[in-house]
């Protein structure tokens, strides 16, 4: 009997794991169904305004002039050694100066860092890439190509291929979450960390467990788990949801001085209007639940967290929670009137805070 115990335990363990995965899958897709019900009135309103208009979107054939404006920096490409992926990035400032690597969020591209590329090029070699699946970078189609370890490997390879061993790492939204996680796993490669409206994964997990209201704000995450349908919904009425996310009075950029011009909005739509260009970014979300549960791991380098107080996607209370995950100097700066798109909404203030943080010993 004793000889059968190890085999029996192994079988039971595998059964429990399979049952756990099944339960997780059922919960996620139950959430997806509820999210679809929640967002359905919005989609129906779009269709009701005219089916012909709703199901019509266009591919932008040429980029707007602001995307090729040389004042923001030089457009470059690099192929990473491990994945063989080709990444597009915009570079400002002389190579050889300290590297400042900037990671954008969704639905953005390198262009969301245009104000920072100009502001920091005198002291740094500033690099703003299009992340995997975005803009001019390669975009594998399969969701398995967007696992967390793969995305972190991209950052590691980019730093090395640019000729550096260390950087000031800056991230917003999804780029901020990647920056938190990369700093935990590769502390030797991050001199200082600057995050904007992006949660540490352990912090997001812990906050949601004690604040279910955040789940309502994150309903789109469950919607994005569905296959194909989110791509269609985001494309409706010539990408109305994407346009509203960055320009509407409720969730878009709040500062009248920095609201996106038609040309700047087209800079984002140019990228997302290309064939199958939305699938790669959505695959980040489709892998999100595979990251959980997250072990509590601490950040060891000086960290600046900048948070737009009018973020409708992430509750402000989450920002306060991030302090406990940093075992070094931590500074939290809340900009009460700024939206989720904080570095575009209040670029002068954001740049000022970054410079003050970077100048400290």
CSV table of C-alpha atoms in Angstrom, one decimal:
chain,number,residue,atom,x,y,z
A,1,UNK,CA,0.0,0.0,0.0
A,2,UNK,CA,2.8,2.4,0.9
A,3,UNK,CA,4.3,2.0,-2.6
A,4,UNK,CA,1.1,3.3,-4.2
A,5,UNK,CA,0.9,6.4,-2.1
A,6,UNK,CA,3.3,8.6,-4.2
A,7,UNK,CA,1.4,7.7,-7.4
A,8,UNK,CA,-1.9,8.3,-5.7
A,9,UNK,CA,-0.8,11.7,-4.4
A,10,UNK,CA,0.5,12.6,-7.9
A,11,UNK,CA,-2.8,11.7,-9.5
A,12,UNK,CA,-4.8,13.7,-6.9
A,13,UNK,CA,-2.5,16.7,-7.3
A,14,UNK,CA,-3.0,16.7,-11.0
A,15,UNK,CA,-6.7,16.4,-10.6
A,16,UNK,CA,-6.8,19.3,-8.2
A,17,UNK,CA,-4.7,21.4,-10.6
A,18,UNK,CA,-7.0,20.6,-13.5
A,19,UNK,CA,-10.1,21.4,-11.4
A,20,UNK,CA,-8.5,24.7,-10.3
A,21,UNK,CA,-7.8,25.6,-13.9
A,22,UNK,CA,-11.3,24.7,-14.9
A,23,UNK,CA,-12.8,26.8,-12.1
A,24,UNK,CA,-10.6,29.7,-13.1
A,25,UNK,CA,-11.6,29.4,-16.7
A,26,UNK,CA,-15.3,29.3,-15.8
A,27,UNK,CA,-15.0,32.4,-13.6
A,28,UNK,CA,-13.1,34.4,-16.2
A,29,UNK,CA,-15.6,33.6,-19.0
A,30,UNK,CA,-18.5,34.2,-16.6
A,31,UNK,CA,-17.0,37.6,-16.1
A,32,UNK,CA,-16.6,38.0,-19.9
A,33,UNK,CA,-20.3,37.3,-20.4
A,34,UNK,CA,-21.3,39.8,-17.7
A,35,UNK,CA,-19.0,42.4,-19.3
A,36,UNK,CA,-20.5,41.8,-22.7
A,37,UNK,CA,-24.0,42.4,-21.2
A,38,UNK,CA,-22.7,45.6,-19.5
A,39,UNK,CA,-21.2,47.0,-22.7
A,40,UNK,CA,-23.9,45.8,-25.1
A,41,UNK,CA,-26.1,49.0,-24.7
A,42,UNK,CA,-23.1,51.1,-25.8
A,43,UNK,CA,-22.5,48.9,-28.9
A,44,UNK,CA,-26.2,48.9,-29.8
A,45,UNK,CA,-26.4,52.7,-29.6
A,46,UNK,CA,-23.5,52.8,-32.1
A,47,UNK,CA,-25.2,50.4,-34.4
A,48,UNK,CA,-28.6,52.2,-34.0
A,49,UNK,CA,-27.0,55.4,-35.3
A,50,UNK,CA,-26.6,53.7,-38.7
A,51,UNK,CA,-25.5,50.2,-39.5
A,52,UNK,CA,-23.7,51.4,-42.6
A,53,UNK,CA,-21.6,53.8,-40.5
A,54,UNK,CA,-21.1,51.5,-37.6
A,55,UNK,CA,-19.6,48.6,-39.6
A,56,UNK,CA,-17.4,50.9,-41.7
A,57,UNK,CA,-13.8,51.6,-40.8
A,58,UNK,CA,-10.8,52.5,-42.9
A,59,UNK,CA,-7.2,51.6,-43.1
A,60,UNK,CA,-5.0,54.8,-42.9
A,61,UNK,CA,-2.8,54.5,-46.0
A,62,UNK,CA,-0.1,57.0,-44.9
A,63,UNK,CA,1.0,58.2,-41.4
A,64,UNK,CA,0.2,61.8,-40.4
A,65,UNK,CA,3.0,64.3,-40.5
A,66,UNK,CA,3.4,64.3,-36.7
A,67,UNK,CA,4.4,60.6,-36.7
A,68,UNK,CA,7.4,61.4,-38.9
A,69,UNK,CA,8.3,64.8,-37.2
A,70,UNK,CA,12.1,64.7,-36.8
A,71,UNK,CA,11.9,67.0,-33.8
A,72,UNK,CA,10.8,64.0,-31.7
A,73,UNK,CA,13.8,61.9,-32.6
A,74,UNK,CA,15.1,59.4,-35.1
A,75,UNK,CA,13.1,56.4,-36.2
A,76,UNK,CA,15.2,53.2,-35.9
A,77,UNK,CA,14.7,49.4,-35.9
A,78,UNK,CA,16.5,46.6,-34.0
A,79,UNK,CA,16.1,42.9,-34.1
A,80,UNK,CA,16.5,41.1,-30.8
A,81,UNK,CA,18.8,38.1,-30.4
A,82,UNK,CA,16.6,35.7,-28.5
A,83,UNK,CA,13.2,36.1,-30.2
A,84,UNK,CA,14.3,37.4,-33.5
A,85,UNK,CA,11.6,40.1,-33.3
A,86,UNK,CA,12.1,43.4,-35.0
A,87,UNK,CA,11.2,46.4,-32.9
A,88,UNK,CA,10.6,49.9,-34.1
A,89,UNK,CA,11.7,52.7,-31.8
A,90,UNK,CA,12.2,56.5,-31.7
A,91,UNK,CA,15.5,57.7,-30.3
A,92,UNK,CA,16.4,61.2,-29.1
A,93,UNK,CA,19.6,62.4,-27.5
A,94,UNK,CA,23.2,61.2,-28.0
A,95,UNK,CA,24.0,57.5,-27.7
A,96,UNK,CA,26.4,57.0,-24.8
A,97,UNK,CA,24.4,59.2,-22.4
A,98,UNK,CA,22.5,57.2,-19.8
A,99,UNK,CA,19.6,55.3,-21.3
A,100,UNK,CA,16.0,56.2,-20.5
A,101,UNK,CA,13.7,53.5,-21.9
A,102,UNK,CA,10.0,54.4,-22.1
A,103,UNK,CA,7.3,51.8,-22.3
A,104,UNK,CA,3.8,52.8,-23.5
A,105,UNK,CA,0.4,51.4,-22.6
A,106,UNK,CA,-2.9,50.5,-24.4
A,107,UNK,CA,-4.1,51.8,-26.8
A,108,UNK,CA,-0.9,53.8,-27.5
A,109,UNK,CA,2.4,53.7,-29.4
A,110,UNK,CA,5.7,55.4,-29.0
A,111,UNK,CA,4.0,58.7,-29.8
A,112,UNK,CA,2.5,58.9,-26.3
A,113,UNK,CA,6.0,59.8,-25.1
A,114,UNK,CA,6.6,62.7,-27.6
A,115,UNK,CA,6.7,65.4,-24.8
A,116,UNK,CA,9.3,63.4,-22.8
A,117,UNK,CA,11.5,62.6,-25.8
A,118,UNK,CA,12.0,66.3,-26.3
A,119,UNK,CA,12.3,67.2,-22.6
A,120,UNK,CA,15.0,64.6,-21.7
A,121,UNK,CA,17.1,64.3,-24.9
A,122,UNK,CA,19.7,66.8,-23.6
A,123,UNK,CA,20.7,64.6,-20.6
A,124,UNK,CA,19.7,61.1,-21.8
A,125,UNK,CA,19.6,58.7,-24.7
A,126,UNK,CA,15.8,58.5,-24.7
A,127,UNK,CA,14.3,55.5,-26.4
A,128,UNK,CA,10.5,55.0,-26.9
A,129,UNK,CA,9.8,51.7,-28.6
A,130,UNK,CA,6.6,50.3,-30.0
A,131,UNK,CA,6.0,47.3,-27.8
A,132,UNK,CA,5.5,43.8,-29.2
A,133,UNK,CA,2.3,43.8,-31.3
A,134,UNK,CA,2.1,47.6,-31.6
A,135,UNK,CA,2.9,50.1,-34.3
A,136,UNK,CA,5.9,49.4,-36.4
A,137,UNK,CA,7.1,46.5,-34.3
A,138,UNK,CA,6.5,42.8,-35.2
A,139,UNK,CA,3.2,41.5,-34.1
A,140,UNK,CA,2.9,37.7,-33.8
A,141,UNK,CA,-0.7,36.6,-34.1
A,142,UNK,CA,-0.9,33.9,-31.4
A,143,UNK,CA,-1.9,34.8,-27.9
A,144,UNK,CA,0.9,32.6,-26.5
A,145,UNK,CA,3.4,35.1,-27.9
A,146,UNK,CA,2.4,37.6,-25.4
A,147,UNK,CA,3.0,35.8,-22.1
A,148,UNK,CA,4.6,37.9,-19.3
A,149,UNK,CA,8.0,36.2,-19.5
A,150,UNK,CA,8.1,36.9,-23.2
A,151,UNK,CA,7.3,40.6,-22.8
A,152,UNK,CA,9.9,40.9,-20.1
A,153,UNK,CA,12.5,39.2,-22.3
A,154,UNK,CA,11.8,41.8,-25.0
A,155,UNK,CA,12.7,44.6,-22.5
A,156,UNK,CA,15.9,42.8,-21.5
A,157,UNK,CA,16.9,42.2,-25.1
A,158,UNK,CA,16.2,45.8,-26.1
A,159,UNK,CA,18.4,47.2,-23.4
A,160,UNK,CA,21.3,44.9,-24.4
A,161,UNK,CA,20.8,45.5,-28.2
A,162,UNK,CA,20.9,49.2,-27.6
A,163,UNK,CA,24.3,48.7,-26.1
A,164,UNK,CA,23.5,49.2,-22.4
A,165,UNK,CA,23.5,47.2,-19.2
A,166,UNK,CA,21.3,49.6,-17.2
A,167,UNK,CA,18.6,52.2,-17.7
A,168,UNK,CA,16.2,54.6,-16.2
A,169,UNK,CA,13.0,52.6,-16.8
A,170,UNK,CA,9.8,54.6,-17.4
A,171,UNK,CA,6.4,53.0,-18.0
A,172,UNK,CA,2.7,54.0,-18.3
A,173,UNK,CA,-0.4,51.7,-18.1
A,174,UNK,CA,0.6,48.3,-19.4
A,175,UNK,CA,4.1,49.6,-19.9
A,176,UNK,CA,4.1,50.6,-16.2
A,177,UNK,CA,3.1,47.1,-15.1
A,178,UNK,CA,5.8,45.6,-17.2
A,179,UNK,CA,8.3,48.1,-15.7
A,180,UNK,CA,7.3,47.1,-12.2
A,181,UNK,CA,7.8,43.5,-13.0
A,182,UNK,CA,11.0,43.9,-14.9
A,183,UNK,CA,12.5,45.9,-12.0
A,184,UNK,CA,11.7,43.0,-9.7
A,185,UNK,CA,13.2,40.3,-11.9
A,186,UNK,CA,16.2,42.3,-13.2
A,187,UNK,CA,17.1,44.9,-10.5
A,188,UNK,CA,20.7,45.1,-11.8
A,189,UNK,CA,19.4,46.5,-15.1
A,190,UNK,CA,17.2,49.3,-13.6
A,191,UNK,CA,18.9,52.3,-12.0
A,192,UNK,CA,15.7,54.1,-11.3
A,193,UNK,CA,12.0,53.3,-11.9
A,194,UNK,CA,9.3,55.8,-12.9
A,195,UNK,CA,5.8,54.5,-13.3
A,196,UNK,CA,2.6,56.4,-14.4
A,197,UNK,CA,-0.9,55.1,-13.8
A,198,UNK,CA,0.2,51.5,-13.9
A,199,UNK,CA,-0.1,49.0,-11.0
A,200,UNK,CA,2.4,46.5,-9.6
A,201,UNK,CA,0.8,43.1,-10.4
A,202,UNK,CA,0.8,42.1,-6.8
A,203,UNK,CA,-0.6,45.4,-5.8
A,204,UNK,CA,-3.4,45.1,-8.4
A,205,UNK,CA,-4.2,41.6,-7.1
A,206,UNK,CA,-4.3,42.7,-3.5
A,207,UNK,CA,-6.3,45.8,-4.1
A,208,UNK,CA,-9.0,44.0,-6.1
A,209,UNK,CA,-9.4,41.4,-3.3
A,210,UNK,CA,-10.2,44.2,-0.8
A,211,UNK,CA,-11.9,46.6,-3.3
A,212,UNK,CA,-14.4,44.8,-5.6
A,213,UNK,CA,-15.4,48.2,-7.0
A,214,UNK,CA,-12.2,48.0,-9.1
A,215,UNK,CA,-13.6,45.0,-10.9
A,216,UNK,CA,-16.3,47.2,-12.3
A,217,UNK,CA,-13.8,49.7,-13.6
A,218,UNK,CA,-11.9,46.8,-15.1
A,219,UNK,CA,-14.8,45.3,-16.9
A,220,UNK,CA,-13.2,45.8,-20.3
A,221,UNK,CA,-10.5,43.3,-19.2
A,222,UNK,CA,-13.1,40.5,-19.1
A,223,UNK,CA,-14.6,41.7,-22.3
A,224,UNK,CA,-11.2,41.4,-24.0
A,225,UNK,CA,-10.9,37.7,-23.1
A,226,UNK,CA,-13.4,36.8,-25.8
A,227,UNK,CA,-12.1,35.8,-29.2
A,228,UNK,CA,-12.6,38.0,-32.2
A,229,UNK,CA,-15.5,40.0,-30.8
A,230,UNK,CA,-13.4,42.6,-29.1
A,231,UNK,CA,-11.6,43.3,-32.4
A,232,UNK,CA,-14.9,43.9,-34.1
A,233,UNK,CA,-16.3,46.1,-31.3
A,234,UNK,CA,-13.2,48.3,-31.0
A,235,UNK,CA,-13.3,48.8,-34.8
A,236,UNK,CA,-17.0,49.9,-34.9
A,237,UNK,CA,-17.7,53.4,-36.4
A,238,UNK,CA,-14.1,53.8,-37.5
A,239,UNK,CA,-12.6,53.0,-34.1
A,240,UNK,CA,-15.0,55.0,-32.0
A,241,UNK,CA,-14.1,53.3,-28.7
A,242,UNK,CA,-10.4,54.0,-29.2
A,243,UNK,CA,-11.1,57.6,-30.1
A,244,UNK,CA,-13.4,58.1,-27.1
A,245,UNK,CA,-10.9,56.5,-24.7
A,246,UNK,CA,-8.4,59.3,-25.4
A,247,UNK,CA,-10.6,62.3,-26.3
A,248,UNK,CA,-14.0,62.1,-24.5
A,249,UNK,CA,-14.8,64.4,-21.6
A,250,UNK,CA,-15.4,61.4,-19.3
A,251,UNK,CA,-12.2,59.4,-19.8
A,252,UNK,CA,-10.0,61.2,-22.2
A,253,UNK,CA,-7.3,63.8,-21.7
A,254,UNK,CA,-8.6,66.5,-19.4
A,255,UNK,CA,-6.2,69.4,-20.0
A,256,UNK,CA,-7.6,71.8,-22.6
A,257,UNK,CA,-4.1,72.8,-23.6
A,258,UNK,CA,-3.1,69.3,-24.5
A,259,UNK,CA,-6.2,67.6,-25.9
A,260,UNK,CA,-5.3,65.6,-28.9
A,261,UNK,CA,-5.5,67.5,-32.2
A,262,UNK,CA,-7.1,65.7,-35.1
A,263,UNK,CA,-3.6,64.9,-36.5
A,264,UNK,CA,-2.4,63.6,-33.1
A,265,UNK,CA,-5.4,61.3,-32.8
A,266,UNK,CA,-4.7,60.1,-36.3
A,267,UNK,CA,-1.2,59.1,-35.2
A,268,UNK,CA,-2.7,56.5,-32.9
A,269,UNK,CA,-5.5,55.5,-35.3
A,270,UNK,CA,-3.0,55.0,-38.2
A,271,UNK,CA,-1.4,52.2,-36.3
A,272,UNK,CA,-4.5,50.5,-35.0
A,273,UNK,CA,-6.3,50.7,-38.3
A,274,UNK,CA,-3.9,48.4,-40.1
A,275,UNK,CA,-5.1,44.9,-40.8
A,276,UNK,CA,-5.1,42.7,-37.6
A,277,UNK,CA,-3.3,45.5,-35.7
A,278,UNK,CA,-5.7,45.3,-32.6
A,279,UNK,CA,-5.2,41.6,-32.0
A,280,UNK,CA,-1.6,41.8,-30.6
A,281,UNK,CA,-2.4,44.5,-28.0
A,282,UNK,CA,-5.6,42.6,-26.9
A,283,UNK,CA,-3.4,39.5,-26.4
A,284,UNK,CA,-1.7,41.2,-23.5
A,285,UNK,CA,-5.1,41.1,-21.7
A,286,UNK,CA,-5.8,37.6,-22.9
A,287,UNK,CA,-2.7,36.5,-21.0
A,288,UNK,CA,-3.4,38.6,-17.9
A,289,UNK,CA,-5.1,35.9,-15.8
A,290,UNK,CA,-2.2,33.5,-16.4
A,291,UNK,CA,0.0,35.9,-14.4
A,292,UNK,CA,-2.1,35.3,-11.3
A,293,UNK,CA,-1.7,34.6,-8.4
A,294,UNK,CA,1.3,36.9,-8.1
A,295,UNK,CA,3.9,36.5,-5.4
A,296,UNK,CA,4.7,39.6,-3.5
A,297,UNK,CA,8.1,40.7,-4.7
A,298,UNK,CA,9.7,44.0,-3.8
A,299,UNK,CA,11.3,46.7,-5.9
A,300,UNK,CA,14.8,47.6,-4.7
A,301,UNK,CA,15.6,50.8,-6.6
A,302,UNK,CA,14.4,54.4,-6.0
A,303,UNK,CA,10.9,54.7,-7.5
A,304,UNK,CA,8.7,57.5,-8.6
A,305,UNK,CA,5.0,56.8,-9.1
A,306,UNK,CA,3.0,59.5,-10.9
A,307,UNK,CA,-0.8,59.1,-10.8
A,308,UNK,CA,-3.6,61.1,-12.6
A,309,UNK,CA,-6.3,61.6,-10.0
A,310,UNK,CA,-9.1,61.5,-12.6
A,311,UNK,CA,-8.2,58.0,-13.9
A,312,UNK,CA,-11.5,56.2,-14.5
A,313,UNK,CA,-9.9,52.9,-15.2
A,314,UNK,CA,-7.8,52.5,-12.0
A,315,UNK,CA,-8.9,53.7,-8.6
A,316,UNK,CA,-6.8,56.3,-6.8
A,317,UNK,CA,-6.5,54.2,-3.7
A,318,UNK,CA,-4.4,51.7,-5.6
A,319,UNK,CA,-1.6,54.2,-5.9
A,320,UNK,CA,-1.3,54.5,-2.1
A,321,UNK,CA,-1.0,50.7,-1.9
A,322,UNK,CA,2.1,50.6,-4.1
A,323,UNK,CA,4.3,52.1,-1.4
A,324,UNK,CA,4.5,48.7,0.4
A,325,UNK,CA,6.2,47.0,-2.6
A,326,UNK,CA,9.2,49.4,-2.7
A,327,UNK,CA,12.1,48.7,-0.4
A,328,UNK,CA,14.0,51.8,-1.4
A,329,UNK,CA,13.2,55.5,-1.7
A,330,UNK,CA,9.6,55.9,-2.9
A,331,UNK,CA,7.8,59.0,-4.0
A,332,UNK,CA,4.1,59.2,-4.9
A,333,UNK,CA,3.0,62.3,-6.8
A,334,UNK,CA,-0.8,62.6,-7.5
A,335,UNK,CA,-1.9,65.0,-10.1
A,336,UNK,CA,-5.6,65.6,-9.1
A,337,UNK,CA,-6.8,67.1,-12.4
A,338,UNK,CA,-5.0,64.7,-14.7
A,339,UNK,CA,-6.6,61.7,-16.5
A,340,UNK,CA,-5.2,58.2,-17.0
A,341,UNK,CA,-3.1,59.6,-19.9
A,342,UNK,CA,-1.1,61.6,-17.4
A,343,UNK,CA,2.1,62.1,-19.4
A,344,UNK,CA,0.1,63.5,-22.3
A,345,UNK,CA,-2.4,65.4,-20.1
A,346,UNK,CA,0.1,67.3,-17.9
A,347,UNK,CA,3.4,66.9,-19.7
A,348,UNK,CA,5.1,70.0,-18.1
A,349,UNK,CA,4.3,68.9,-14.6
A,350,UNK,CA,5.2,65.3,-15.3
A,351,UNK,CA,8.6,66.3,-16.8
A,352,UNK,CA,9.2,68.6,-13.8
A,353,UNK,CA,8.6,65.8,-11.4
A,354,UNK,CA,10.8,63.4,-13.3
A,355,UNK,CA,13.7,65.8,-13.5
A,356,UNK,CA,13.5,66.5,-9.7
A,357,UNK,CA,13.4,62.8,-8.9
A,358,UNK,CA,16.3,62.0,-11.3
A,359,UNK,CA,18.4,64.9,-9.9
A,360,UNK,CA,18.3,63.6,-6.3
A,361,UNK,CA,21.3,61.7,-5.0
